[in-house]
């Protein structure tokens, strides 16, 4: 007895499953760049879709239906076993990640960025530099430097002013940020 139609249907479904088994193949090829649970899950995905391909071929060549059925049961068993193992590994990895995060010292949210004063220093200086640059450009343009030989000065002077204020803002903001805060110093015992 020929099972051509079920074989073609199974083959078409297996071919359409490439949206699942191609990324799984990429995960396996990545090796140690992916977590073990993800690689095991990818192996489960590939074994499941590979089982579909094997069933399609067996439906074409087998005369009895029990041969593809045995292959389907075997493939489903391997896929289920790998999937359960991937779930256990994912839970284990989650516990390990939680343990590592718990070992990190608790730091108040504002500690890393200080008081935030460096942000204000930076913003005020950059804003002032832009204002001075606009004023210089307007003065140079109204004084007649915008024509002929004075045109480079009308462009370069405001750019130099912005560069100077930006350098000053970066320098002062770093100085404010590096200054130790009283509450961040360790207490003497």
PDB file of N, CA and C in Angstrom, residues 11-82:
ATOM      1  N   UNK A  11       5.986  15.892   4.453  1.00  0.00           N
ATOM      2  CA  UNK A  11       7.154  16.595   3.918  1.00  0.00           C
ATOM      3  C   UNK A  11       6.927  18.090   3.788  1.00  0.00           C
ATOM      4  N   UNK A  12       5.734  18.494   3.360  1.00  0.00           N
ATOM      5  CA  UNK A  12       5.426  19.924   3.231  1.00  0.00           C
ATOM      6  C   UNK A  12       5.401  20.609   4.591  1.00  0.00           C
ATOM      7  N   UNK A  13       4.796  19.948   5.578  1.00  0.00           N
ATOM      8  CA  UNK A  13       4.766  20.524   6.927  1.00  0.00           C
ATOM      9  C   UNK A  13       6.174  20.613   7.502  1.00  0.00           C
ATOM     10  N   UNK A  14       6.988  19.592   7.257  1.00  0.00           N
ATOM     11  CA  UNK A  14       8.365  19.608   7.751  1.00  0.00           C
ATOM     12  C   UNK A  14       9.162  20.721   7.078  1.00  0.00           C
ATOM     13  N   UNK A  15       8.991  20.899   5.790  1.00  0.00           N
ATOM     14  CA  UNK A  15       9.694  21.981   5.093  1.00  0.00           C
ATOM     15  C   UNK A  15       9.244  23.352   5.593  1.00  0.00           C
ATOM     16  N   UNK A  16       7.969  23.490   5.903  1.00  0.00           N
ATOM     17  CA  UNK A  16       7.458  24.757   6.407  1.00  0.00           C
ATOM     18  C   UNK A  16       7.938  25.042   7.821  1.00  0.00           C
ATOM     19  N   UNK A  17       8.384  24.030   8.531  1.00  0.00           N
ATOM     20  CA  UNK A  17       8.871  24.208   9.896  1.00  0.00           C
ATOM     21  C   UNK A  17      10.247  24.825   9.979  1.00  0.00           C
ATOM     22  N   UNK A  18      10.778  25.272   8.839  1.00  0.00           N
ATOM     23  CA  UNK A  18      12.129  25.849   8.848  1.00  0.00           C
ATOM     24  C   UNK A  18      12.225  27.083   9.730  1.00  0.00           C
ATOM     25  N   UNK A  19      11.103  27.748   9.986  1.00  0.00           N
ATOM     26  CA  UNK A  19      11.143  28.914  10.865  1.00  0.00           C
ATOM     27  C   UNK A  19      11.495  28.519  12.293  1.00  0.00           C
ATOM     28  N   UNK A  20      11.385  27.232  12.630  1.00  0.00           N
ATOM     29  CA  UNK A  20      11.777  26.749  13.944  1.00  0.00           C
ATOM     30  C   UNK A  20      13.113  26.028  13.905  1.00  0.00           C
ATOM     31  N   UNK A  21      13.335  25.176  12.925  1.00  0.00           N
ATOM     32  CA  UNK A  21      14.555  24.379  12.991  1.00  0.00           C
ATOM     33  C   UNK A  21      15.793  25.089  12.459  1.00  0.00           C
ATOM     34  N   UNK A  22      15.658  26.113  11.634  1.00  0.00           N
ATOM     35  CA  UNK A  22      16.849  26.856  11.199  1.00  0.00           C
ATOM     36  C   UNK A  22      17.440  27.677  12.357  1.00  0.00           C
ATOM     37  N   UNK A  23      16.630  28.432  13.132  1.00  0.00           N
ATOM     38  CA  UNK A  23      17.216  29.102  14.301  1.00  0.00           C
ATOM     39  C   UNK A  23      17.765  28.115  15.335  1.00  0.00           C
ATOM     40  N   UNK A  24      17.129  26.950  15.461  1.00  0.00           N
ATOM     41  CA  UNK A  24      17.650  25.947  16.389  1.00  0.00           C
ATOM     42  C   UNK A  24      19.016  25.447  15.919  1.00  0.00           C
ATOM     43  N   UNK A  25      19.173  25.288  14.631  1.00  0.00           N
ATOM     44  CA  UNK A  25      20.461  24.884  14.082  1.00  0.00           C
ATOM     45  C   UNK A  25      21.518  25.959  14.339  1.00  0.00           C
ATOM     46  N   UNK A  26      21.136  27.212  14.228  1.00  0.00           N
ATOM     47  CA  UNK A  26      22.057  28.314  14.515  1.00  0.00           C
ATOM     48  C   UNK A  26      22.461  28.291  15.989  1.00  0.00           C
ATOM     49  N   UNK A  27      21.508  28.018  16.876  1.00  0.00           N
ATOM     50  CA  UNK A  27      21.833  27.932  18.302  1.00  0.00           C
ATOM     51  C   UNK A  27      22.831  26.811  18.575  1.00  0.00           C
ATOM     52  N   UNK A  28      22.645  25.686  17.923  1.00  0.00           N
ATOM     53  CA  UNK A  28      23.582  24.589  18.121  1.00  0.00           C
ATOM     54  C   UNK A  28      24.957  24.917  17.554  1.00  0.00           C
ATOM     55  N   UNK A  29      24.988  25.582  16.418  1.00  0.00           N
ATOM     56  CA  UNK A  29      26.263  25.935  15.803  1.00  0.00           C
ATOM     57  C   UNK A  29      27.010  26.981  16.626  1.00  0.00           C
ATOM     58  N   UNK A  30      26.278  27.787  17.392  1.00  0.00           N
ATOM     59  CA  UNK A  30      26.928  28.810  18.210  1.00  0.00           C
ATOM     60  C   UNK A  30      27.730  28.193  19.342  1.00  0.00           C
ATOM     61  N   UNK A  31      27.398  26.998  19.714  1.00  0.00           N
ATOM     62  CA  UNK A  31      28.171  26.299  20.741  1.00  0.00           C
ATOM     63  C   UNK A  31      28.073  26.961  22.098  1.00  0.00           C
ATOM     64  N   UNK A  32      29.230  27.201  22.714  1.00  0.00           N
ATOM     65  CA  UNK A  32      29.280  27.707  24.083  1.00  0.00           C
ATOM     66  C   UNK A  32      28.805  29.151  24.203  1.00  0.00           C
ATOM     67  N   UNK A  33      28.535  29.812  23.089  1.00  0.00           N
ATOM     68  CA  UNK A  33      27.993  31.165  23.157  1.00  0.00           C
ATOM     69  C   UNK A  33      26.549  31.173  23.639  1.00  0.00           C
ATOM     70  N   UNK A  34      25.891  30.039  23.592  1.00  0.00           N
ATOM     71  CA  UNK A  34      24.512  29.931  24.049  1.00  0.00           C
ATOM     72  C   UNK A  34      24.479  29.122  25.350  1.00  0.00           C
ATOM     73  N   UNK A  35      23.511  29.382  26.210  1.00  0.00           N
ATOM     74  CA  UNK A  35      23.389  28.586  27.432  1.00  0.00           C
ATOM     75  C   UNK A  35      23.089  27.121  27.087  1.00  0.00           C
ATOM     76  N   UNK A  36      23.456  26.243  27.982  1.00  0.00           N
ATOM     77  CA  UNK A  36      23.258  24.817  27.764  1.00  0.00           C
ATOM     78  C   UNK A  36      21.783  24.480  27.576  1.00  0.00           C
ATOM     79  N   UNK A  37      20.909  25.120  28.326  1.00  0.00           N
ATOM     80  CA  UNK A  37      19.476  24.832  28.194  1.00  0.00           C
ATOM     81  C   UNK A  37      18.966  25.218  26.812  1.00  0.00           C
ATOM     82  N   UNK A  38      19.483  26.284  26.267  1.00  0.00           N
ATOM     83  CA  UNK A  38      19.044  26.706  24.932  1.00  0.00           C
ATOM     84  C   UNK A  38      19.547  25.733  23.867  1.00  0.00           C
ATOM     85  N   UNK A  39      20.768  25.247  24.038  1.00  0.00           N
ATOM     86  CA  UNK A  39      21.292  24.272  23.073  1.00  0.00           C
ATOM     87  C   UNK A  39      20.539  22.956  23.164  1.00  0.00           C
ATOM     88  N   UNK A  40      20.186  22.547  24.377  1.00  0.00           N
ATOM     89  CA  UNK A  40      19.420  21.315  24.532  1.00  0.00           C
ATOM     90  C   UNK A  40      18.022  21.479  23.943  1.00  0.00           C
ATOM     91  N   UNK A  41      17.407  22.651  24.146  1.00  0.00           N
ATOM     92  CA  UNK A  41      16.113  22.929  23.528  1.00  0.00           C
ATOM     93  C   UNK A  41      16.203  22.937  22.004  1.00  0.00           C
ATOM     94  N   UNK A  42      17.314  23.436  21.484  1.00  0.00           N
ATOM     95  CA  UNK A  42      17.515  23.432  20.032  1.00  0.00           C
ATOM     96  C   UNK A  42      17.664  22.007  19.514  1.00  0.00           C
ATOM     97  N   UNK A  43      18.353  21.167  20.283  1.00  0.00           N
ATOM     98  CA  UNK A  43      18.487  19.760  19.882  1.00  0.00           C
ATOM     99  C   UNK A  43      17.119  19.077  19.887  1.00  0.00           C
ATOM    100  N   UNK A  44      16.279  19.435  20.856  1.00  0.00           N
ATOM    101  CA  UNK A  44      14.925  18.873  20.896  1.00  0.00           C
ATOM    102  C   UNK A  44      14.126  19.312  19.673  1.00  0.00           C
ATOM    103  N   UNK A  45      14.249  20.581  19.316  1.00  0.00           N
ATOM    104  CA  UNK A  45      13.541  21.090  18.139  1.00  0.00           C
ATOM    105  C   UNK A  45      14.009  20.372  16.875  1.00  0.00           C
ATOM    106  N   UNK A  46      15.315  20.220  16.736  1.00  0.00           N
ATOM    107  CA  UNK A  46      15.842  19.546  15.543  1.00  0.00           C
ATOM    108  C   UNK A  46      15.447  18.076  15.495  1.00  0.00           C
ATOM    109  N   UNK A  47      15.434  17.416  16.656  1.00  0.00           N
ATOM    110  CA  UNK A  47      15.036  16.005  16.641  1.00  0.00           C
ATOM    111  C   UNK A  47      13.555  15.857  16.287  1.00  0.00           C
ATOM    112  N   UNK A  48      12.723  16.787  16.741  1.00  0.00           N
ATOM    113  CA  UNK A  48      11.302  16.733  16.408  1.00  0.00           C
ATOM    114  C   UNK A  48      11.051  16.956  14.925  1.00  0.00           C
ATOM    115  N   UNK A  49      11.668  17.987  14.373  1.00  0.00           N
ATOM    116  CA  UNK A  49      11.469  18.247  12.943  1.00  0.00           C
ATOM    117  C   UNK A  49      12.198  17.214  12.082  1.00  0.00           C
ATOM    118  N   UNK A  50      13.309  16.700  12.569  1.00  0.00           N
ATOM    119  CA  UNK A  50      13.984  15.623  11.837  1.00  0.00           C
ATOM    120  C   UNK A  50      13.145  14.362  11.807  1.00  0.00           C
ATOM    121  N   UNK A  51      12.430  14.120  12.885  1.00  0.00           N
ATOM    122  CA  UNK A  51      11.516  12.979  12.924  1.00  0.00           C
ATOM    123  C   UNK A  51      10.435  13.124  11.858  1.00  0.00           C
ATOM    124  N   UNK A  52       9.947  14.345  11.678  1.00  0.00           N
ATOM    125  CA  UNK A  52       8.952  14.574  10.632  1.00  0.00           C
ATOM    126  C   UNK A  52       9.502  14.256   9.247  1.00  0.00           C
ATOM    127  N   UNK A  53      10.764  14.633   8.994  1.00  0.00           N
ATOM    128  CA  UNK A  53      11.382  14.312   7.712  1.00  0.00           C
ATOM    129  C   UNK A  53      11.570  12.823   7.516  1.00  0.00           C
ATOM    130  N   UNK A  54      11.985  12.138   8.579  1.00  0.00           N
ATOM    131  CA  UNK A  54      12.168  10.682   8.500  1.00  0.00           C
ATOM    132  C   UNK A  54      10.824   9.995   8.248  1.00  0.00           C
ATOM    133  N   UNK A  55       9.779  10.456   8.908  1.00  0.00           N
ATOM    134  CA  UNK A  55       8.448   9.873   8.711  1.00  0.00           C
ATOM    135  C   UNK A  55       7.990  10.065   7.268  1.00  0.00           C
ATOM    136  N   UNK A  56       8.273  11.248   6.701  1.00  0.00           N
ATOM    137  CA  UNK A  56       7.874  11.498   5.306  1.00  0.00           C
ATOM    138  C   UNK A  56       8.566  10.525   4.363  1.00  0.00           C
ATOM    139  N   UNK A  57       9.855  10.290   4.590  1.00  0.00           N
ATOM    140  CA  UNK A  57      10.589   9.347   3.733  1.00  0.00           C
ATOM    141  C   UNK A  57      10.077   7.920   3.946  1.00  0.00           C
ATOM    142  N   UNK A  58       9.852   7.547   5.207  1.00  0.00           N
ATOM    143  CA  UNK A  58       9.373   6.190   5.490  1.00  0.00           C
ATOM    144  C   UNK A  58       7.972   5.946   4.928  1.00  0.00           C
ATOM    145  N   UNK A  59       7.143   6.981   4.894  1.00  0.00           N
ATOM    146  CA  UNK A  59       5.817   6.816   4.302  1.00  0.00           C
ATOM    147  C   UNK A  59       5.904   6.552   2.800  1.00  0.00           C
ATOM    148  N   UNK A  60       6.941   7.068   2.175  1.00  0.00           N
ATOM    149  CA  UNK A  60       7.114   6.824   0.744  1.00  0.00           C
ATOM    150  C   UNK A  60       7.639   5.423   0.440  1.00  0.00           C
ATOM    151  N   UNK A  61       8.532   4.913   1.298  1.00  0.00           N
ATOM    152  CA  UNK A  61       9.192   3.646   0.978  1.00  0.00           C
ATOM    153  C   UNK A  61       8.587   2.443   1.696  1.00  0.00           C
ATOM    154  N   UNK A  62       7.898   2.650   2.802  1.00  0.00           N
ATOM    155  CA  UNK A  62       7.377   1.508   3.568  1.00  0.00           C
ATOM    156  C   UNK A  62       6.048   1.033   2.997  1.00  0.00           C
ATOM    157  N   UNK A  63       5.868  -0.279   3.072  1.00  0.00           N
ATOM    158  CA  UNK A  63       4.608  -0.860   2.614  1.00  0.00           C
ATOM    159  C   UNK A  63       3.604  -1.017   3.744  1.00  0.00           C
ATOM    160  N   UNK A  64       4.103  -0.983   4.973  1.00  0.00           N
ATOM    161  CA  UNK A  64       3.219  -1.123   6.129  1.00  0.00           C
ATOM    162  C   UNK A  64       3.308   0.142   6.970  1.00  0.00           C
ATOM    163  N   UNK A  65       2.261   0.423   7.670  1.00  0.00           N
ATOM    164  CA  UNK A  65       2.169   1.678   8.414  1.00  0.00           C
ATOM    165  C   UNK A  65       2.899   1.630   9.753  1.00  0.00           C
ATOM    166  N   UNK A  66       3.193   0.445  10.258  1.00  0.00           N
ATOM    167  CA  UNK A  66       3.803   0.376  11.576  1.00  0.00           C
ATOM    168  C   UNK A  66       5.254   0.860  11.558  1.00  0.00           C
ATOM    169  N   UNK A  67       5.954   0.824  10.433  1.00  0.00           N
ATOM    170  CA  UNK A  67       7.347   1.295  10.366  1.00  0.00           C
ATOM    171  C   UNK A  67       7.424   2.801  10.609  1.00  0.00           C
ATOM    172  N   UNK A  68       6.639   3.647   9.896  1.00  0.00           N
ATOM    173  CA  UNK A  68       6.663   5.077  10.212  1.00  0.00           C
ATOM    174  C   UNK A  68       6.113   5.379  11.601  1.00  0.00           C
ATOM    175  N   UNK A  69       5.176   4.545  12.076  1.00  0.00           N
ATOM    176  CA  UNK A  69       4.621   4.763  13.418  1.00  0.00           C
ATOM    177  C   UNK A  69       5.681   4.532  14.488  1.00  0.00           C
ATOM    178  N   UNK A  70       6.510   3.498  14.328  1.00  0.00           N
ATOM    179  CA  UNK A  70       7.585   3.235  15.292  1.00  0.00           C
ATOM    180  C   UNK A  70       8.586   4.388  15.257  1.00  0.00           C
ATOM    181  N   UNK A  71       8.907   4.874  14.059  1.00  0.00           N
ATOM    182  CA  UNK A  71       9.830   6.010  13.938  1.00  0.00           C
ATOM    183  C   UNK A  71       9.249   7.258  14.599  1.00  0.00           C
ATOM    184  N   UNK A  72       7.937   7.457  14.458  1.00  0.00           N
ATOM    185  CA  UNK A  72       7.286   8.615  15.074  1.00  0.00           C
ATOM    186  C   UNK A  72       7.335   8.533  16.592  1.00  0.00           C
ATOM    187  N   UNK A  73       7.073   7.347  17.141  1.00  0.00           N
ATOM    188  CA  UNK A  73       7.108   7.171  18.600  1.00  0.00           C
ATOM    189  C   UNK A  73       8.525   7.360  19.122  1.00  0.00           C
ATOM    190  N   UNK A  74       9.503   6.792  18.424  1.00  0.00           N
ATOM    191  CA  UNK A  74      10.898   6.932  18.853  1.00  0.00           C
ATOM    192  C   UNK A  74      11.340   8.394  18.792  1.00  0.00           C
ATOM    193  N   UNK A  75      11.007   9.070  17.701  1.00  0.00           N
ATOM    194  CA  UNK A  75      11.380  10.478  17.571  1.00  0.00           C
ATOM    195  C   UNK A  75      10.692  11.361  18.594  1.00  0.00           C
ATOM    196  N   UNK A  76       9.419  11.092  18.857  1.00  0.00           N
ATOM    197  CA  UNK A  76       8.691  11.866  19.855  1.00  0.00           C
ATOM    198  C   UNK A  76       9.267  11.634  21.250  1.00  0.00           C
ATOM    199  N   UNK A  77       9.696  10.401  21.541  1.00  0.00           N
ATOM    200  CA  UNK A  77      10.297  10.099  22.844  1.00  0.00           C
ATOM    201  C   UNK A  77      11.606  10.860  23.029  1.00  0.00           C
ATOM    202  N   UNK A  78      12.442  10.852  22.000  1.00  0.00           N
ATOM    203  CA  UNK A  78      13.721  11.580  22.079  1.00  0.00           C
ATOM    204  C   UNK A  78      13.460  13.078  22.224  1.00  0.00           C
ATOM    205  N   UNK A  79      12.532  13.607  21.458  1.00  0.00           N
ATOM    206  CA  UNK A  79      12.215  15.033  21.508  1.00  0.00           C
ATOM    207  C   UNK A  79      11.678  15.423  22.879  1.00  0.00           C
ATOM    208  N   UNK A  80      10.767  14.629  23.416  1.00  0.00           N
ATOM    209  CA  UNK A  80      10.207  14.916  24.730  1.00  0.00           C
ATOM    210  C   UNK A  80      11.280  14.853  25.814  1.00  0.00           C
ATOM    211  N   UNK A  81      12.141  13.839  25.742  1.00  0.00           N
ATOM    212  CA  UNK A  81      13.217  13.718  26.727  1.00  0.00           C
ATOM    213  C   UNK A  81      14.158  14.917  26.682  1.00  0.00           C
ATOM    214  N   UNK A  82      14.535  15.354  25.485  1.00  0.00           N
ATOM    215  CA  UNK A  82      15.411  16.517  25.360  1.00  0.00           C
ATOM    216  C   UNK A  82      14.720  17.794  25.836  1.00  0.00           C
TER     217      UNK A  82
END
